[in-house]
Coordinates of N, CA and C in Angstrom, one line a residue:
X1 N 0.9 -1.2 0.0 CA 0.0 0.0 0.0 C 0.9 1.2 0.0
X2 N 0.6 2.2 -0.9 CA 1.5 3.4 -1.0 C 1.4 4.2 0.3
X3 N 2.4 4.9 0.6 CA 2.5 5.7 1.8 C 2.5 7.2 1.4
X4 N 2.2 8.1 2.4 CA 2.2 9.5 2.2 C 3.6 9.9 2.7
X5 N 4.4 10.4 1.8 CA 5.8 10.7 2.1 C 6.0 12.0 2.9
X6 N 4.8 12.7 3.1 CA 4.9 13.9 3.9 C 4.7 13.7 5.4
X7 N 4.4 12.5 5.8 CA 4.2 12.1 7.2 C 5.6 11.9 7.9
X8 N 5.6 12.0 9.2 CA 6.9 11.9 9.9 C 7.4 10.4 9.8
X9 N 8.7 10.3 10.0 CA 9.4 9.0 9.9 C 8.8 8.1 10.9
X10 N 8.6 6.8 10.5 CA 8.1 5.8 11.3 C 9.2 4.8 11.6
X11 N 9.7 4.8 12.8 CA 10.9 4.0 13.2 C 10.6 2.5 13.3
X12 N 9.3 2.1 13.0 CA 8.9 0.7 13.0 C 8.8 0.1 11.6
X13 N 9.2 0.9 10.6 CA 9.2 0.4 9.2 C 10.2 -0.7 9.0
X14 N 10.0 -1.5 8.0 CA 10.8 -2.7 7.8 C 12.3 -2.3 7.6
X15 N 12.6 -1.2 6.9 CA 14.0 -0.9 6.7 C 14.7 -0.4 8.0
X16 N 13.9 0.3 8.8 CA 14.5 0.7 10.1 C 14.8 -0.6 10.9
X17 N 14.0 -1.6 10.8 CA 14.2 -2.8 11.6 C 15.4 -3.6 11.0
X18 N 15.6 -3.5 9.7 CA 16.7 -4.2 9.0 C 18.0 -3.4 9.5
X19 N 18.0 -2.1 9.5 CA 19.1 -1.3 10.0 C 19.5 -1.7 11.5
X20 N 18.5 -1.9 12.3 CA 18.7 -2.3 13.7 C 19.1 -3.8 13.9
X21 N 19.0 -4.6 12.8 CA 19.4 -6.0 12.9 C 18.2 -6.8 13.4
X22 N 17.0 -6.3 13.5 CA 15.8 -7.0 14.0 C 15.3 -7.9 12.9
X23 N 15.5 -7.6 11.6 CA 15.1 -8.4 10.5 C 16.3 -8.7 9.6
X24 N 16.6 -10.0 9.3 CA 17.7 -10.3 8.5 C 17.6 -9.8 7.0
X25 N 18.7 -9.5 6.4 CA 18.8 -9.2 5.0 C 20.0 -9.8 4.4
X26 N 20.0 -9.9 3.1 CA 21.1 -10.5 2.3 C 22.0 -9.3 1.9
X27 N 22.8 -8.8 2.7 CA 23.6 -7.6 2.5 C 24.7 -7.8 1.4
X28 N 24.8 -6.7 0.6 CA 25.9 -6.7 -0.4 C 26.9 -5.5 -0.1
X29 N 26.5 -4.6 0.7 CA 27.3 -3.4 1.0 C 26.9 -2.8 2.3
X30 N 27.9 -2.3 3.0 CA 27.6 -1.6 4.3 C 28.7 -0.6 4.6
X31 N 28.3 0.6 4.9 CA 29.3 1.6 5.4 C 28.6 2.5 6.4
X32 N 29.3 3.6 6.7 CA 28.7 4.5 7.7 C 27.5 5.3 7.2
X33 N 27.3 5.3 5.9 CA 26.2 6.1 5.4 C 25.1 5.3 4.8
X34 N 25.3 4.0 4.4 CA 24.3 3.3 3.6 C 24.5 1.8 3.9
X35 N 23.4 1.1 3.6 CA 23.3 -0.3 3.6 C 22.6 -0.8 2.3
X36 N 23.2 -1.8 1.6 CA 22.6 -2.3 0.4 C 22.3 -3.8 0.6
X37 N 21.2 -4.3 0.1 CA 20.8 -5.7 0.2 C 19.9 -6.1 -0.9
X38 N 19.8 -7.4 -1.1 CA 18.9 -7.9 -2.2 C 17.5 -7.7 -1.8
X39 N 16.7 -7.3 -2.8 CA 15.2 -7.2 -2.6 C 14.6 -8.6 -2.4
X40 N 13.7 -8.8 -1.5 CA 13.1 -10.1 -1.2 C 12.0 -10.4 -2.3
X41 N 11.6 -9.4 -3.1 CA 10.6 -9.6 -4.1 C 11.2 -9.0 -5.4
X42 N 12.2 -9.6 -6.0 CA 12.9 -8.9 -7.1 C 12.1 -8.7 -8.3
X43 N 12.2 -7.5 -9.0 CA 11.5 -7.2 -10.2 C 12.4 -7.2 -11.4
X44 N 13.6 -7.7 -11.3 CA 14.5 -7.9 -12.4 C 15.5 -9.0 -11.9
X45 N 16.2 -9.6 -12.8 CA 17.2 -10.7 -12.4 C 18.1 -10.2 -11.3
X46 N 18.5 -9.0 -11.3 CA 19.3 -8.4 -10.2 C 18.5 -7.2 -9.7
X47 N 18.2 -7.2 -8.4 CA 17.4 -6.1 -7.8 C 18.0 -5.9 -6.4
X48 N 18.7 -4.8 -6.2 CA 19.3 -4.4 -5.0 C 18.7 -3.1 -4.4
X49 N 18.5 -3.1 -3.2 CA 18.0 -1.9 -2.5 C 19.2 -1.2 -1.8
X50 N 19.2 0.1 -1.9 CA 20.2 0.9 -1.1 C 19.5 1.9 -0.2
X51 N 19.8 1.8 1.1 CA 19.1 2.7 2.0 C 20.1 3.5 2.8
X52 N 19.8 4.8 3.1 CA 20.7 5.5 4.0 C 20.5 5.0 5.4
X53 N 21.5 5.2 6.3 CA 21.4 4.8 7.7 C 20.5 5.8 8.5
X54 N 20.4 7.0 8.0 CA 19.6 8.0 8.7 C 18.1 7.8 8.5
X55 N 17.3 8.5 9.4 CA 15.8 8.3 9.4 C 15.2 9.4 8.4
X56 N 15.2 9.0 7.1 CA 14.6 9.8 6.1 C 13.5 9.1 5.4
X57 N 12.3 9.8 5.3 CA 11.2 9.2 4.7 C 11.3 9.0 3.1
X58 N 11.9 10.0 2.5 CA 11.9 10.0 1.0 C 13.1 10.8 0.5
X59 N 13.3 10.8 -0.8 CA 14.3 11.6 -1.5 C 14.1 13.1 -1.1
X60 N 12.9 13.5 -1.1 CA 12.7 14.9 -0.8 C 13.1 15.2 0.6
X61 N 12.8 14.4 1.6 CA 13.1 14.5 3.0 C 14.7 14.5 3.1
X62 N 15.3 13.6 2.5 CA 16.8 13.4 2.6 C 17.5 14.6 2.0
X63 N 17.0 15.1 0.8 CA 17.7 16.2 0.2 C 17.5 17.5 0.9
X64 N 16.5 17.6 1.7 CA 16.2 18.8 2.5 C 16.9 18.8 3.9
X65 N 17.0 17.6 4.5 CA 17.5 17.5 5.9 C 18.9 16.8 6.0
X66 N 19.3 16.0 5.0 CA 20.5 15.3 5.1 C 21.7 16.2 5.1
X67 N 22.8 15.8 5.8 CA 24.0 16.6 5.8 C 24.7 16.4 4.5
X68 N 25.6 17.2 4.2 CA 26.4 17.1 2.9 C 27.1 15.7 3.0
X69 N 27.7 15.3 4.1 CA 28.4 14.1 4.2 C 27.5 12.9 4.0
X70 N 26.2 12.9 4.5 CA 25.3 11.9 4.4 C 24.9 11.7 2.9
X71 N 24.6 12.9 2.3 CA 24.1 12.8 0.9 C 25.3 12.3 0.0
X72 N 26.4 12.9 0.1 CA 27.6 12.4 -0.7 C 27.9 11.0 -0.4
X73 N 27.9 10.5 0.8 CA 28.1 9.2 1.1 C 27.1 8.2 0.6
X74 N 25.9 8.6 0.6 CA 24.8 7.7 0.1 C 24.9 7.6 -1.4
X75 N 25.1 8.7 -2.1 CA 25.2 8.7 -3.6 C 26.4 7.9 -4.0
X76 N 27.5 8.1 -3.3 CA 28.7 7.3 -3.6 C 28.4 5.8 -3.4
X77 N 27.7 5.5 -2.3 CA 27.4 4.1 -2.0 C 26.6 3.4 -3.1
X78 N 25.6 4.1 -3.7 CA 24.8 3.6 -4.8 C 25.7 3.3 -6.0
X79 N 26.6 4.2 -6.3 CA 27.5 4.0 -7.4 C 28.4 2.8 -7.2
X80 N 28.9 2.7 -6.0 CA 29.9 1.7 -5.6 C 29.2 0.3 -5.7
X81 N 28.0 0.2 -5.2 CA 27.2 -1.1 -5.3 C 27.0 -1.5 -6.7
X82 N 26.6 -0.5 -7.6 CA 26.4 -0.9 -9.0 C 27.7 -1.3 -9.6
X83 N 28.8 -0.6 -9.4 CA 30.1 -1.0 -9.9 C 30.6 -2.4 -9.5
X84 N 30.5 -2.6 -8.1 CA 31.0 -3.8 -7.6 C 30.1 -5.0 -8.0
X85 N 28.9 -4.8 -8.3 CA 28.0 -5.9 -8.8 C 28.2 -6.1 -10.3
X86 N 29.0 -5.3 -11.0 CA 29.2 -5.5 -12.4 C 28.1 -5.0 -13.3
X87 N 27.3 -4.0 -12.8 CA 26.1 -3.6 -13.5 C 26.4 -2.4 -14.5
X88 N 27.6 -1.8 -14.4 CA 27.8 -0.6 -15.3 C 27.8 -1.0 -16.7
X89 N 28.3 -2.1 -17.1 CA 28.2 -2.7 -18.4 C 27.6 -4.0 -18.3
X90 N 26.4 -4.2 -18.8 CA 25.7 -3.6 -19.9 C 24.7 -2.5 -19.5
X91 N 24.5 -2.2 -18.2 CA 23.7 -1.1 -17.8 C 22.7 -1.5 -16.6
X92 N 22.2 -0.5 -16.0 CA 21.3 -0.7 -14.9 C 20.4 0.5 -14.8
X93 N 19.3 0.4 -14.0 CA 18.4 1.4 -13.8 C 18.3 1.7 -12.3
X94 N 18.2 3.0 -11.9 CA 17.9 3.4 -10.5 C 16.5 3.9 -10.5
X95 N 15.9 3.7 -9.3 CA 14.5 4.1 -9.1 C 14.3 4.5 -7.6
X96 N 13.8 5.7 -7.4 CA 13.5 6.1 -6.0 C 12.1 6.6 -6.0
X97 N 11.1 5.9 -5.5 CA 9.7 6.3 -5.5 C 9.5 7.2 -4.3
X98 N 8.7 8.3 -4.5 CA 8.4 9.2 -3.4 C 6.9 9.4 -3.4
X99 N 6.2 9.0 -2.4 CA 4.8 9.3 -2.2 C 3.8 8.4 -2.9
X100 N 2.6 8.8 -2.7 CA 1.4 8.0 -3.2 C 1.4 7.7 -4.7
X101 N 1.5 8.8 -5.5 CA 1.4 8.6 -6.9 C 2.6 7.7 -7.5
X102 N 3.7 7.7 -6.8 CA 4.9 6.9 -7.3 C 4.8 5.5 -6.7
X103 N 3.9 5.3 -5.8 CA 3.7 4.0 -5.1 C 4.8 3.6 -4.2
X104 N 5.3 4.6 -3.4 CA 6.3 4.3 -2.4 C 5.6 3.4 -1.3
X105 N 6.2 2.3 -1.0 CA 5.6 1.4 -0.1 C 6.3 1.3 1.3
X106 N 7.5 1.8 1.4 CA 8.2 1.8 2.7 C 8.5 3.2 3.1
X107 N 8.2 3.7 4.2 CA 8.5 5.1 4.6 C 9.9 5.4 5.0
X108 N 10.9 4.8 4.3 CA 12.3 5.1 4.5 C 12.9 5.2 3.1
X109 N 13.6 6.3 2.8 CA 14.3 6.4 1.5 C 15.0 5.2 1.1
X110 N 14.7 4.8 -0.1 CA 15.5 3.6 -0.7 C 15.6 3.8 -2.2
X111 N 16.7 3.4 -2.7 CA 16.9 3.4 -4.2 C 17.0 1.9 -4.6
X112 N 16.2 1.6 -5.7 CA 16.3 0.3 -6.3 C 17.3 0.4 -7.4
X113 N 18.1 -0.7 -7.5 CA 19.0 -0.9 -8.6 C 18.6 -2.1 -9.3
X114 N 18.1 -1.9 -10.6 CA 17.7 -3.1 -11.4 C 18.7 -3.3 -12.5
X115 N 19.0 -4.6 -12.7 CA 19.9 -5.0 -13.8 C 19.7 -6.5 -14.2
X116 N 20.4 -6.9 -15.2 CA 20.4 -8.3 -15.6 C 19.6 -8.6 -16.8
X117 N 18.9 -7.6 -17.4 CA 18.2 -7.9 -18.6 C 17.9 -6.5 -19.2
X118 N 17.5 -6.5 -20.5 CA 17.1 -5.2 -21.1 C 15.8 -4.8 -20.4
X119 N 15.8 -3.6 -19.8 CA 14.6 -3.1 -19.0 C 13.5 -2.4 -19.8
X120 N 13.8 -2.0 -21.0 CA 12.8 -1.3 -21.8 C 12.6 0.1 -21.3
X121 N 11.6 0.8 -22.0 CA 11.3 2.2 -21.6 C 10.7 2.3 -20.2
X122 N 10.8 3.4 -19.6 CA 10.3 3.6 -18.2 C 8.8 3.7 -18.3
X123 N 8.2 4.5 -19.1 CA 6.7 4.7 -19.1 C 6.2 4.5 -20.6
X124 N 5.1 4.0 -20.7 CA 4.4 3.9 -22.0 C 3.2 4.8 -21.9
X125 N 2.8 5.3 -23.0 CA 1.6 6.2 -23.0 C 0.4 5.5 -23.4

């Protein structure tokens, strides 16, 4: 069910629980700014989620409140995960949903990395 990204951060969301170690994940990357792990419901042959360690609801929230170090560290982590997974060639897609119309399902900023097949156009009319 899509969430309203304008609401306050809910520290009981699934990604907050993964960050606290309450729910296991298949980690592929971890540093002081980000955690990356395989999606449990992959939408492509390779589907990795990257989340910041801070309590941010959405990209909008993160870009407004995150420190320069957090933002730079998170963006670099996304790139590092894609490079280390070998996605740069032949290519990959990044997706960050924000709010109801984008069908954001977890109230914690996350970037999806999709790879492993031709993904086609983003939207059809």
